[in-house]
Coordinates of C-alpha atoms (C1' of nucleotides) in Angstrom, one line a residue:
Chain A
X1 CA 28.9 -16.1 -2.6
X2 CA 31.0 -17.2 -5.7
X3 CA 28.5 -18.4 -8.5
X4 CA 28.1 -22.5 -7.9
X5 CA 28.5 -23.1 -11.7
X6 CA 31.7 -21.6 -11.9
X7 CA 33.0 -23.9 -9.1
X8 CA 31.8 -27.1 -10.9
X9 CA 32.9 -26.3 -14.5
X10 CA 36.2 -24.4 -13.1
X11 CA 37.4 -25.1 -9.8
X12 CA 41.2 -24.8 -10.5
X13 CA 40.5 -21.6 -11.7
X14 CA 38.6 -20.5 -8.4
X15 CA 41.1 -22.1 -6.4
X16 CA 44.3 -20.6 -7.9
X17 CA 42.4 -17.2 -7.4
X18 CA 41.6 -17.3 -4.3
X19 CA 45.0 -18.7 -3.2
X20 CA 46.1 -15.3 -4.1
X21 CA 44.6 -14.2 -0.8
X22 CA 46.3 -16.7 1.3
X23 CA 43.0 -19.1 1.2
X24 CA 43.2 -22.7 0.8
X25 CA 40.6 -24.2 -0.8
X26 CA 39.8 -27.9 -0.3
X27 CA 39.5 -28.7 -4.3
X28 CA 39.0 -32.4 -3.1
X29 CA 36.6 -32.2 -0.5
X30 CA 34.4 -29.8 -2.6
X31 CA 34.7 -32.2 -5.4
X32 CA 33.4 -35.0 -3.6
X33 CA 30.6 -33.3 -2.0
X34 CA 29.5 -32.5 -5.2
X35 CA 29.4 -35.5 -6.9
X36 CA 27.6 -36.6 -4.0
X37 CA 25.0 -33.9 -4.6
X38 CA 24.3 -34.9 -8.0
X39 CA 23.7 -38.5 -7.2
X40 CA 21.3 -37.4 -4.3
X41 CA 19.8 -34.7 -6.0
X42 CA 19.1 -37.1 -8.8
X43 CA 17.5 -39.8 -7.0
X44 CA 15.1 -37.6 -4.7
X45 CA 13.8 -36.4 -7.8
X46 CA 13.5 -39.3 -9.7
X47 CA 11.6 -40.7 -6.1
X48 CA 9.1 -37.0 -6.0
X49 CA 8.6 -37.9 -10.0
X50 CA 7.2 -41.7 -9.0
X51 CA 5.1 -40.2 -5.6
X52 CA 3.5 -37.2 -7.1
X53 CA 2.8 -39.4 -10.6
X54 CA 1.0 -42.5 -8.4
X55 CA -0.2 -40.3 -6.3
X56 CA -2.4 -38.8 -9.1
X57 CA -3.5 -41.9 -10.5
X58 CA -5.2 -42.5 -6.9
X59 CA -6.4 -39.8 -7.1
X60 CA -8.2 -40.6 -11.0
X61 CA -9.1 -44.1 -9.4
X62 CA -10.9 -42.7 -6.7
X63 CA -12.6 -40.1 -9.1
X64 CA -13.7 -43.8 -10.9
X65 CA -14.7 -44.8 -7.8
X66 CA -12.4 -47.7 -8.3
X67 CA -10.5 -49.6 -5.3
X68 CA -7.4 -47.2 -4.0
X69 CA -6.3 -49.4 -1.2
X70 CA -3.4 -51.8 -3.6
X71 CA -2.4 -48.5 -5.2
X72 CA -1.8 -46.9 -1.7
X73 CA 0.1 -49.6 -0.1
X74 CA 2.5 -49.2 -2.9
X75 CA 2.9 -45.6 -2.7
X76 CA 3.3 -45.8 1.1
X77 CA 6.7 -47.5 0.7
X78 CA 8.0 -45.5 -1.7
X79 CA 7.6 -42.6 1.1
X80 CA 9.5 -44.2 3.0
X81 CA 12.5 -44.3 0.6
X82 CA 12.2 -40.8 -0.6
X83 CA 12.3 -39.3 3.0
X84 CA 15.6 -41.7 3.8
X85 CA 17.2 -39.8 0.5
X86 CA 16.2 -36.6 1.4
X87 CA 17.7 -36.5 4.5
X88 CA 21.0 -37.5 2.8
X89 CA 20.2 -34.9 0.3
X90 CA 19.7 -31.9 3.3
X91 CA 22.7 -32.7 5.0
X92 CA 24.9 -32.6 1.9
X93 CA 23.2 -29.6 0.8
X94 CA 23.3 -27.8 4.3
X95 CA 28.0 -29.0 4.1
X96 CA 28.2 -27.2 0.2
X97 CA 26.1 -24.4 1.7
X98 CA 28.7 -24.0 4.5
X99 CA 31.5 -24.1 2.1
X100 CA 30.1 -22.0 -0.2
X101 CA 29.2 -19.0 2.7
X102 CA 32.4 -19.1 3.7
X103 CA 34.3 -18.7 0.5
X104 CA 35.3 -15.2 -0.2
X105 CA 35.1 -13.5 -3.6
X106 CA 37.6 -14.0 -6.3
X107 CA 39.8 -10.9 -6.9
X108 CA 40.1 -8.9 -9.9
X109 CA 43.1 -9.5 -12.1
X110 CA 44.3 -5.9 -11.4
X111 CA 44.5 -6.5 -7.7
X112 CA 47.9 -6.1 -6.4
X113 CA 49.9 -9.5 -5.0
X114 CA 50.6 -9.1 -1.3
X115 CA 50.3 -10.7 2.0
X116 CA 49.0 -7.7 4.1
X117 CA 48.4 -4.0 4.6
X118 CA 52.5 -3.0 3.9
X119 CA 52.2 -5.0 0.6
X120 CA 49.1 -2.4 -0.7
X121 CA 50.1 -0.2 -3.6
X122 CA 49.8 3.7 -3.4
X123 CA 48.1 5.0 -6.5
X124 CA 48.2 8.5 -5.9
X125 CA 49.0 11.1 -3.3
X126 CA 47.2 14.6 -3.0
X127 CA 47.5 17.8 -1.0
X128 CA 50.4 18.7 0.8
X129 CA 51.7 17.8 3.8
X130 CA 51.1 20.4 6.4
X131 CA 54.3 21.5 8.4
X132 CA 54.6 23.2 12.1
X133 CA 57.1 25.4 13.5
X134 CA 56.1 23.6 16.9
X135 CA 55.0 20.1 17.8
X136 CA 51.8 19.0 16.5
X137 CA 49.3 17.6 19.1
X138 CA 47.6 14.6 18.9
X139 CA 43.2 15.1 18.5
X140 CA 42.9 14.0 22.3
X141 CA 45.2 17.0 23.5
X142 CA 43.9 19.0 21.2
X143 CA 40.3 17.9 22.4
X144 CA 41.1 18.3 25.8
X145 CA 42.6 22.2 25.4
X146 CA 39.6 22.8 23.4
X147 CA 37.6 20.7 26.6
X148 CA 34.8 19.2 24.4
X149 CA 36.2 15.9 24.5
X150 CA 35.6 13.6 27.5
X151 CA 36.6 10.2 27.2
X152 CA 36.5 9.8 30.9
X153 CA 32.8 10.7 30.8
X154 CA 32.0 7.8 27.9
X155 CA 33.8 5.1 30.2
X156 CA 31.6 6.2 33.2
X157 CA 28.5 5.7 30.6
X158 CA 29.8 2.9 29.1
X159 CA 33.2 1.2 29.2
X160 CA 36.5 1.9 27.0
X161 CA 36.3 2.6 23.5
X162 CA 33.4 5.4 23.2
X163 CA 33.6 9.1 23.5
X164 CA 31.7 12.3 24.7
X165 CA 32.0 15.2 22.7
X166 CA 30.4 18.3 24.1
X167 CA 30.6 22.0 22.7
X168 CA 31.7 22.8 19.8
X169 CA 33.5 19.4 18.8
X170 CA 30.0 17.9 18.8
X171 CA 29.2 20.7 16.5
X172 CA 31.7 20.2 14.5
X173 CA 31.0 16.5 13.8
X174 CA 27.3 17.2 13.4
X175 CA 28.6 19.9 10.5
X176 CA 31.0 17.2 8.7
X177 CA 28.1 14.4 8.5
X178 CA 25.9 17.1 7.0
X179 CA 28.6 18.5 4.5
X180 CA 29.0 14.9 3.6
X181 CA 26.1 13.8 3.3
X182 CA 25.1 17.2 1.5
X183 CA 27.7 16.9 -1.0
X184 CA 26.8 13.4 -2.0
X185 CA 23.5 14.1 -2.8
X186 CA 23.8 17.8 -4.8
X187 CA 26.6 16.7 -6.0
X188 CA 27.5 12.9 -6.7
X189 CA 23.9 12.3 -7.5
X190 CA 23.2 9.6 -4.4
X191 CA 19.8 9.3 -3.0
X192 CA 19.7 10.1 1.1
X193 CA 18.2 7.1 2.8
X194 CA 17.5 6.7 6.7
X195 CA 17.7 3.0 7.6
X196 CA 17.4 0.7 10.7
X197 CA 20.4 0.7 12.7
X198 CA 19.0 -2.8 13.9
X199 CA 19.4 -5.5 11.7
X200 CA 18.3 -9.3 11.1
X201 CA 20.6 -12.1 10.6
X202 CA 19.8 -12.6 6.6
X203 CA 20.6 -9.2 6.4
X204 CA 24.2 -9.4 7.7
X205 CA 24.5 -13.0 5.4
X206 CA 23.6 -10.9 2.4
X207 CA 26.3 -8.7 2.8
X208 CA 28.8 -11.2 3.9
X209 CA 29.3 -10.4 7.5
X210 CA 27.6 -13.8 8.5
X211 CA 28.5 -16.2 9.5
X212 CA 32.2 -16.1 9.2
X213 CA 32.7 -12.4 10.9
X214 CA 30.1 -12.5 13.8
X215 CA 32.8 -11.6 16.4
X216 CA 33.2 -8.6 15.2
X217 CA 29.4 -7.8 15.2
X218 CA 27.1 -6.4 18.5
X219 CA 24.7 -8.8 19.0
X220 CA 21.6 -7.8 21.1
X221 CA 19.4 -9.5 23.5
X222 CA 16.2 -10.4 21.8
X223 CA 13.9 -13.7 20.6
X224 CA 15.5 -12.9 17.1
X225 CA 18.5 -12.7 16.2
X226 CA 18.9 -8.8 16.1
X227 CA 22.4 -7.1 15.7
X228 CA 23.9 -3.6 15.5
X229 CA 25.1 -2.8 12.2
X230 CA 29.0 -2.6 11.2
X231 CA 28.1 0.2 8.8
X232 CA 25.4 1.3 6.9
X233 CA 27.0 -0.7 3.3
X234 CA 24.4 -3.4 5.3
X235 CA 20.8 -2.1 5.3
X236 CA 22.3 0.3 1.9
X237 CA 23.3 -2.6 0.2
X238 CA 20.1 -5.1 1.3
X239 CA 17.4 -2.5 -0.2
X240 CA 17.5 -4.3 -3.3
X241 CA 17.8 -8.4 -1.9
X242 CA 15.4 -10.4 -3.0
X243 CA 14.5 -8.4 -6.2
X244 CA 14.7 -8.0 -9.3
X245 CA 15.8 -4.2 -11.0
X246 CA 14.3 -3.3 -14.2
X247 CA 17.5 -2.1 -16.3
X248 CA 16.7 1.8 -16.4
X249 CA 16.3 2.1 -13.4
X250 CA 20.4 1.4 -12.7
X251 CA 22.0 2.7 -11.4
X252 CA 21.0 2.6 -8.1
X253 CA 23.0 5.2 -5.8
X254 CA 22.0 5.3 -2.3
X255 CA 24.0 7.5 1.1
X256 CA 22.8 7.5 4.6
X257 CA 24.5 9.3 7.6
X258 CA 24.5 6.1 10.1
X259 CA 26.1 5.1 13.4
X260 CA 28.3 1.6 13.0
X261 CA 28.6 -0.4 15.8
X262 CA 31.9 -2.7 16.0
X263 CA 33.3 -4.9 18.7
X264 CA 36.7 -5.0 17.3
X265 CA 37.5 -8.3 18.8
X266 CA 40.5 -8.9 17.5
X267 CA 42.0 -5.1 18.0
X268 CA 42.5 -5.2 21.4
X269 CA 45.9 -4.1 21.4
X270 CA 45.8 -1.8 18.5
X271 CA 44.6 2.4 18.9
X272 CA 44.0 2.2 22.7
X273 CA 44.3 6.3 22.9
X274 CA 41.9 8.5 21.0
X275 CA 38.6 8.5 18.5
X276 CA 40.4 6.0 15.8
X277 CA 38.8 3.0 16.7
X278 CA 35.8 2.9 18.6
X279 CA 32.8 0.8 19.2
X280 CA 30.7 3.2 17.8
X281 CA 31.3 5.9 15.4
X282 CA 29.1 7.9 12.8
X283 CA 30.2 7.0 8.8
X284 CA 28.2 8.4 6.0
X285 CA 28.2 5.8 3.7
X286 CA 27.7 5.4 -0.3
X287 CA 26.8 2.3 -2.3
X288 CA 25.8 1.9 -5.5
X289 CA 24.2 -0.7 -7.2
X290 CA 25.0 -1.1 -10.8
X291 CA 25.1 -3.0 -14.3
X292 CA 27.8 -5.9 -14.2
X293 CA 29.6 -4.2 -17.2
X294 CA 29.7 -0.9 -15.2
X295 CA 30.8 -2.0 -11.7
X296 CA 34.8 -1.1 -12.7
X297 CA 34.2 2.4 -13.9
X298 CA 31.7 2.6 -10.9
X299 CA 34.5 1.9 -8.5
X300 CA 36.4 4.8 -9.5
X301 CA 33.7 6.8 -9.8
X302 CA 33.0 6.2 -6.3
X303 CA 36.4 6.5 -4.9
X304 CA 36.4 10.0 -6.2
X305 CA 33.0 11.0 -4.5
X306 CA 34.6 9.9 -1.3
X307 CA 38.0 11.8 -2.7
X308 CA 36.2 14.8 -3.4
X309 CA 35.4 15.1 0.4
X310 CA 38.9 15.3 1.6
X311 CA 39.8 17.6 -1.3
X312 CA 36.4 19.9 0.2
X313 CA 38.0 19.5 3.8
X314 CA 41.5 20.4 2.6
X315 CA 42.9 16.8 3.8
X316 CA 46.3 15.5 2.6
X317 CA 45.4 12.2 1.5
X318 CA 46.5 9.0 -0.8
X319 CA 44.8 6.4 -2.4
X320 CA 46.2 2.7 -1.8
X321 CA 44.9 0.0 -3.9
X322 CA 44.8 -2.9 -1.3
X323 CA 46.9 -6.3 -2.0
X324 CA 45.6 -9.5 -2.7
X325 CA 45.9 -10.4 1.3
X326 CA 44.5 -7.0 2.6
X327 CA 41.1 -7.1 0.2
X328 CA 38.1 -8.0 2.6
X329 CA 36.0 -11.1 1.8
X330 CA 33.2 -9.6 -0.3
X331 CA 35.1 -7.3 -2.3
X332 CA 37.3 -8.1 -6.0
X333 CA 39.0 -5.0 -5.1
X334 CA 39.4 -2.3 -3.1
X335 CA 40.9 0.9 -2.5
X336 CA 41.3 2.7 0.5
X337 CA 41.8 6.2 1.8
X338 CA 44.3 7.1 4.1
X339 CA 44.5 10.8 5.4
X340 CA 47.0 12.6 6.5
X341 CA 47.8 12.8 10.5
X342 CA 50.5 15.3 11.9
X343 CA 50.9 13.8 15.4
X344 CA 50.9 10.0 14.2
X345 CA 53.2 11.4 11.0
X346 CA 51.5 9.6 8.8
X347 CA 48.3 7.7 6.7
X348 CA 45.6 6.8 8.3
X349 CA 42.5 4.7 7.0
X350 CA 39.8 7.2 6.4
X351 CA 37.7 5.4 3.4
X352 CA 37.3 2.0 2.1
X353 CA 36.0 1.6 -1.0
X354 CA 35.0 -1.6 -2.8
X355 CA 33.6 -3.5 -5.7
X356 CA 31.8 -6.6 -4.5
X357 CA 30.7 -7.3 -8.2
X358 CA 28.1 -10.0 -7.9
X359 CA 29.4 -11.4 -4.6
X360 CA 26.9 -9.8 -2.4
X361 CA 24.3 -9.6 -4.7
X362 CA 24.4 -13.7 -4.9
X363 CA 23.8 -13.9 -1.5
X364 CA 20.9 -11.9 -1.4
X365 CA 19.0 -12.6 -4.3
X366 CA 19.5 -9.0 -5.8
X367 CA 19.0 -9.0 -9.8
X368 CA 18.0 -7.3 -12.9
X369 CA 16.6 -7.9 -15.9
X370 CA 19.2 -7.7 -19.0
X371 CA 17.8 -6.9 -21.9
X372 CA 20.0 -9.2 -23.9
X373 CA 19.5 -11.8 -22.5
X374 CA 15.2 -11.2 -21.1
X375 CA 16.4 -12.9 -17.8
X376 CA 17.4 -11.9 -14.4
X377 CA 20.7 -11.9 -13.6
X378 CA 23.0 -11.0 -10.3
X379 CA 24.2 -7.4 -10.3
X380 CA 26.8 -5.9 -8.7
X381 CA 27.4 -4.1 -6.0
X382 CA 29.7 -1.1 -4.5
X383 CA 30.4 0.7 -1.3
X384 CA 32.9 3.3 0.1
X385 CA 33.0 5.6 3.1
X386 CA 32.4 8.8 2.4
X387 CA 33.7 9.4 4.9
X388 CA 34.2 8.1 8.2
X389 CA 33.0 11.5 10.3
X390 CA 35.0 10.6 13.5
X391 CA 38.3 10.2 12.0
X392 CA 37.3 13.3 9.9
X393 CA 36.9 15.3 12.6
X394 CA 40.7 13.6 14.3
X395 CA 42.3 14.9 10.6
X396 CA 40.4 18.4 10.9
X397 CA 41.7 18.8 14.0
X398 CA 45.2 17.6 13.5
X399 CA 45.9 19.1 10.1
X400 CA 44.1 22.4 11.5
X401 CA 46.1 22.8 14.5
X402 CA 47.8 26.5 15.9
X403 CA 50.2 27.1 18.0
X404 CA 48.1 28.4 20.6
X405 CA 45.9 25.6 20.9
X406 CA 43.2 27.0 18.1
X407 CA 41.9 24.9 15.3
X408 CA 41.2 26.8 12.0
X409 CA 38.6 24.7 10.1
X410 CA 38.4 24.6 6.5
X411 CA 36.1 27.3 4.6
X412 CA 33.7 24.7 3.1
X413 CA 33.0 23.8 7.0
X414 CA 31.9 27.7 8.2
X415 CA 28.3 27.8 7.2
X416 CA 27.8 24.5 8.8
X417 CA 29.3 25.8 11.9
X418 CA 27.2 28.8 12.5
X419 CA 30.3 30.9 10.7
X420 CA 32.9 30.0 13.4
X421 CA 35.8 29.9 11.5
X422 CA 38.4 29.0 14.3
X423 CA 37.4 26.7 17.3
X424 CA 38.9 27.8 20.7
X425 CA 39.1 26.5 24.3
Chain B
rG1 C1' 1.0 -5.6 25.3
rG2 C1' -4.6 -7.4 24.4
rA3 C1' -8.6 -8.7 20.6
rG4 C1' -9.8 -9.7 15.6
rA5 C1' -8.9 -10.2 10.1
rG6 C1' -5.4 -11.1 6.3
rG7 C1' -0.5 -12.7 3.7
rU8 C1' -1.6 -16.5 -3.5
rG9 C1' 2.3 -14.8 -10.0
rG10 C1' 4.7 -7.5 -12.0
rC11 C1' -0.2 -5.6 -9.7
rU12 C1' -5.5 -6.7 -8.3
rG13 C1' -7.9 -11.0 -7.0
rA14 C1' -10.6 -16.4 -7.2
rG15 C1' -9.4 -21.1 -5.2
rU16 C1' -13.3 -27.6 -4.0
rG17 C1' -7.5 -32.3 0.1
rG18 C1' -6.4 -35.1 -6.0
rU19 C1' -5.3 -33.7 -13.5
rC20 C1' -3.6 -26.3 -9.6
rG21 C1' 2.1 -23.4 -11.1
rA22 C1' -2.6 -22.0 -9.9
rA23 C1' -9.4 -18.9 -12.7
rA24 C1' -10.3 -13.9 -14.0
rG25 C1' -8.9 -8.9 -14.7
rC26 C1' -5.0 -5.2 -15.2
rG27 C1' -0.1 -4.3 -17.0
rC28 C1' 3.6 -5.9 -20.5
rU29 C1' 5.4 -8.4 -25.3
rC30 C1' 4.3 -10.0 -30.3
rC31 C1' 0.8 -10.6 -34.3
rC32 C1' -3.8 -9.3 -36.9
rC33 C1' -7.4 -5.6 -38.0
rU34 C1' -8.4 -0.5 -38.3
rG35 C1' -5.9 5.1 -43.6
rC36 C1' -4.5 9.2 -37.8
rU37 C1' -6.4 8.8 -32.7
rA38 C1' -9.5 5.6 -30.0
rA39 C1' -11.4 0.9 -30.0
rG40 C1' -11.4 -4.4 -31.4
rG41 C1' -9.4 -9.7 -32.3
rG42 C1' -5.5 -13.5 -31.4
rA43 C1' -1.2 -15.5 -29.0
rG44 C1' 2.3 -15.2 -25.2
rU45 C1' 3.8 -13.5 -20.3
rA46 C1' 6.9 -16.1 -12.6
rA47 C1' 11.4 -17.6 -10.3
rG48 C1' 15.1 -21.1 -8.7
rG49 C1' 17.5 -25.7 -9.6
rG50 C1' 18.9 -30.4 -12.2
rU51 C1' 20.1 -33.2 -16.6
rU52 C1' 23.2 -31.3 -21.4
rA53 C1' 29.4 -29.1 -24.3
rA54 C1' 25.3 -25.9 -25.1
rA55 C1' 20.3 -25.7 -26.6
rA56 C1' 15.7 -28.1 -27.1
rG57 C1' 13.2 -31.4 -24.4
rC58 C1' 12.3 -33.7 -19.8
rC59 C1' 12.3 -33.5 -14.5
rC60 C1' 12.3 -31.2 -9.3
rU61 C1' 11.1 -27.0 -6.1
rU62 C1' 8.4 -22.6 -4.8
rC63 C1' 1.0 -20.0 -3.1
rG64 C1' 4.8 -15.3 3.9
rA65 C1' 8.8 -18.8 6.7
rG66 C1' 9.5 -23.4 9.2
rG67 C1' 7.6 -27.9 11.1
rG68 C1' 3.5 -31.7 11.1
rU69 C1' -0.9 -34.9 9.3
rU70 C1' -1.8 -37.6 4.5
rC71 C1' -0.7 -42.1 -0.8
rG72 C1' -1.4 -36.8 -2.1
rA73 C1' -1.5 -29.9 0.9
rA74 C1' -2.3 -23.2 -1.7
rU75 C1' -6.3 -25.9 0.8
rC76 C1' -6.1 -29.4 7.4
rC77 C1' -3.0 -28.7 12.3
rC78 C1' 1.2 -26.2 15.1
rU79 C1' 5.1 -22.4 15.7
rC80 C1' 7.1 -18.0 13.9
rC81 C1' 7.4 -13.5 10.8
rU82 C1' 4.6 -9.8 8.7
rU83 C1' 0.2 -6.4 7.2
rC84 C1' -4.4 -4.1 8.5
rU85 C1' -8.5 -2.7 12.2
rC86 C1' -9.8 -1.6 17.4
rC87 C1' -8.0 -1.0 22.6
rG88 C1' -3.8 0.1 25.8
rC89 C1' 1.0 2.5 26.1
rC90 C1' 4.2 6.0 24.1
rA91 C1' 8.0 9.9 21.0

RNA sequence: GGAGAGGUGGCUGAGUGGUCGAAAGCGCUCCCCUGCUAAGGGAGUAAGGGUUAAAAGCCCUUCGAGGGUUCGAAUCCCUCCUUCUCCGCCA
């Protein structure tokens, strides 16, 4: 949620910004809803002034045991009128309310111009390339030689779009969750968290995947309105709504190891072979919450915790700074990851990693106290995969390929795999 | 799932249908006193919003959430959420 002041005092400002993404934003409309508020706004509380002020001196009378009956016949009226304007009020609150949870956030300045994902911006490029004196297999014939990967199985269980992984490919994604997940909290300095994988609507509107995204969301069967969650940036990212952070205690650096559940509505035609795009698929997670003068440094900071996993796994990799079109609703900016794959011969989203800046933290009522200042104020907020732990697994197994069907896995994976250092069918 | 008891400010905890945004205590901040320490005295101390160029001031909202009764609700009624105790069930 963009910061309501800012759209009063500076709408052309917030519209020109967020035209950058391709969003047109009805200046006009929003204009004219907002005089309307102030009008309305003004009158209800001049008319809750009048009632609560009467209302008191019937209440002295009464304490004087004078008559109360005039003074109540006059009050009763003015009920009337109040209730009539609040109504008003309501429904012109509950349109800017609308509006305003469906506006994304305004991008940084250093956010590349671009309609979609071919107009993102490489910022760097590291490891090499593997090359093959034979034709690199893709992760499912790989999978399959190894025979601990049974996406037959999954549709039997379930439908299209899940896996089963038995044997030593279960192992090995068990082993790159807990590397992960290790890493980030002996070495980045994130706190391990184990969350609900269940959560309530407010939760998903604090984080900006309500209401606009819901399509894209599991929704279950229950007398509330209970979801799956899309990743664990959601529960992460919610521990601090409705709060207010004393300042030394920020940063705030949270990673949890969690499934995400996605329907991918409107993929349908996109990844049909393989573990790339699932309905479910396990994604350690970092997010941090942080001052508002911090949140840029943070970002990088961040994107090199999740790049420091792909270095550990010996992944070719490059960084893209995403375009203007390409940078999700909640974020300023964003970069992602994209790793290496042989048998696709090329990048491939691994990590996305974002700085929501005050965005999400509007929505869900997450402050701290600045000291300059004495008063609460909206922090900001960051998260990045770190990494995804299916397609982790699809880029071990693709960049680690042999000839003769055997995967060697990188060295920083052995102790996690019981000291197998090659996996073979 | 069944029965019962609760949800009040950073925390603990009072609260009569009317002057209650809410006693008191703790914590915190500032000041005074005390030659250190400890103790004592005084003042202040919720959040959100509107008005304003901004501030001051003024006003509105908030006592788990949402409805309702009433001139007026923390207080009465209804629904929901949630915490605790007991029973049942279960990992």
């Amino acid at each position: 949620m963009l910061d309501a002041k800012l759209l009063r005092t500076n709408l052309d400002a917030v519209t020109q910004n967020l035209a950058r993404r391709g969003f047109t934003l009805d200046s006009a409309g929003l204009d004219a809803l907002e005089s309307e508020r102030k009008t309305l706004q003004l009158k209800v509380e001049e008319l809750r002034n009048q009632r609560k002020t009467r209302s008191k001196s019937i209440g002295q009378a009464k304490a004087k045991g004078e008559d109360i009956a005039p003074l109540r016949a006059e009050v009763e009226t003015l009920g009337d009128e109040l209730k009539e304007t609040e109504n008003r009020y309501e429904e012109n609150q509950a349109n800017l309310r609308a509006i305003m949870l469906s506006l994304p956030n305004l991008l940084q300045d250093t956010v590349p111009d671009g309609e979609n994902e071919d107009d993102n911006v490489e910022v760097r490029r590291v490891g090499d390339v593997p090359t093959f004196d034979f034709k690199p297999l893709d992760h499912v014939e790989i999978g399959e030689k190894l025979n601990t990967l049974d996406f037959e199985a999954a549709v039997k269980l379930t439908g299209s779009r899940f896996v089963v992984l038995k044997g030593s490919l279960a192992r090995l994604h068990r082993a790159l969750s807990q590397l992960m997940l290790d890493v980030h909290t002996e070495q980045h300095g994130y706190t391990e968290a184990y969350v609900p994988y269940i959560v309530n609507d407010k939760t998903l509107l604090g984080t900006g995947q309500l209401p606009k995204f819901e399509e894209d969301l599991f929704k279950l069967h229950h007398d509330q309105d209970f979801y799956l969650i899309p990743t664990a940036e959601v529960p992460l990212t919610n521990l601090v709504a409705h709060s207010i952070v004393e300042a030394d205690q920020l940063p705030l650096k949270f990673t949890a190891h969690t499934p995400c559940f996605r329907s991918e509505a409107g993929s349908y035609g996109r990844d049909i072979r393989g573990m790339i795009r699932q309905h479910q698929f396990d994604k350690v997670e970092m997010v941090q919450i942080v001052r508002p003068e911090d949140s840029v440094s943070a970002l990088e900071e961040l994107t090199g915790h999740a790049e420091a996993i792909l270095r550990i796994l010996e992944l070719p990799y490059r960084v893209m700074a995403l375009c203007a079109g390409d940078v999700g609703a909640s974020a300023a900016r964003t970069y992602d990851l994209e790793v290496w794959l042989p048998a696709q011969n090329t990048y491939r989203e691994i990590s996305s990693c974002s700085n929501c800046e005050g965005f999400q933290a509007r929505r869900m009522g997450a402050r701290w106290r600045n000291p300059e200042t004495g008063k609460p104020e909206p922090l900001h907020t960051l998260n990045g995969s770190g990494l995804a732990v299916g397609r982790a697994m699809v880029a071990v197994l693709e960049n680690g390929q042999q000839a003769d069907g055997s995967v060697r896995l990188p060295a920083a994976l052995w102790p996690y795999m019981a000291g197998i250092k090659v996996l073979r069918g």
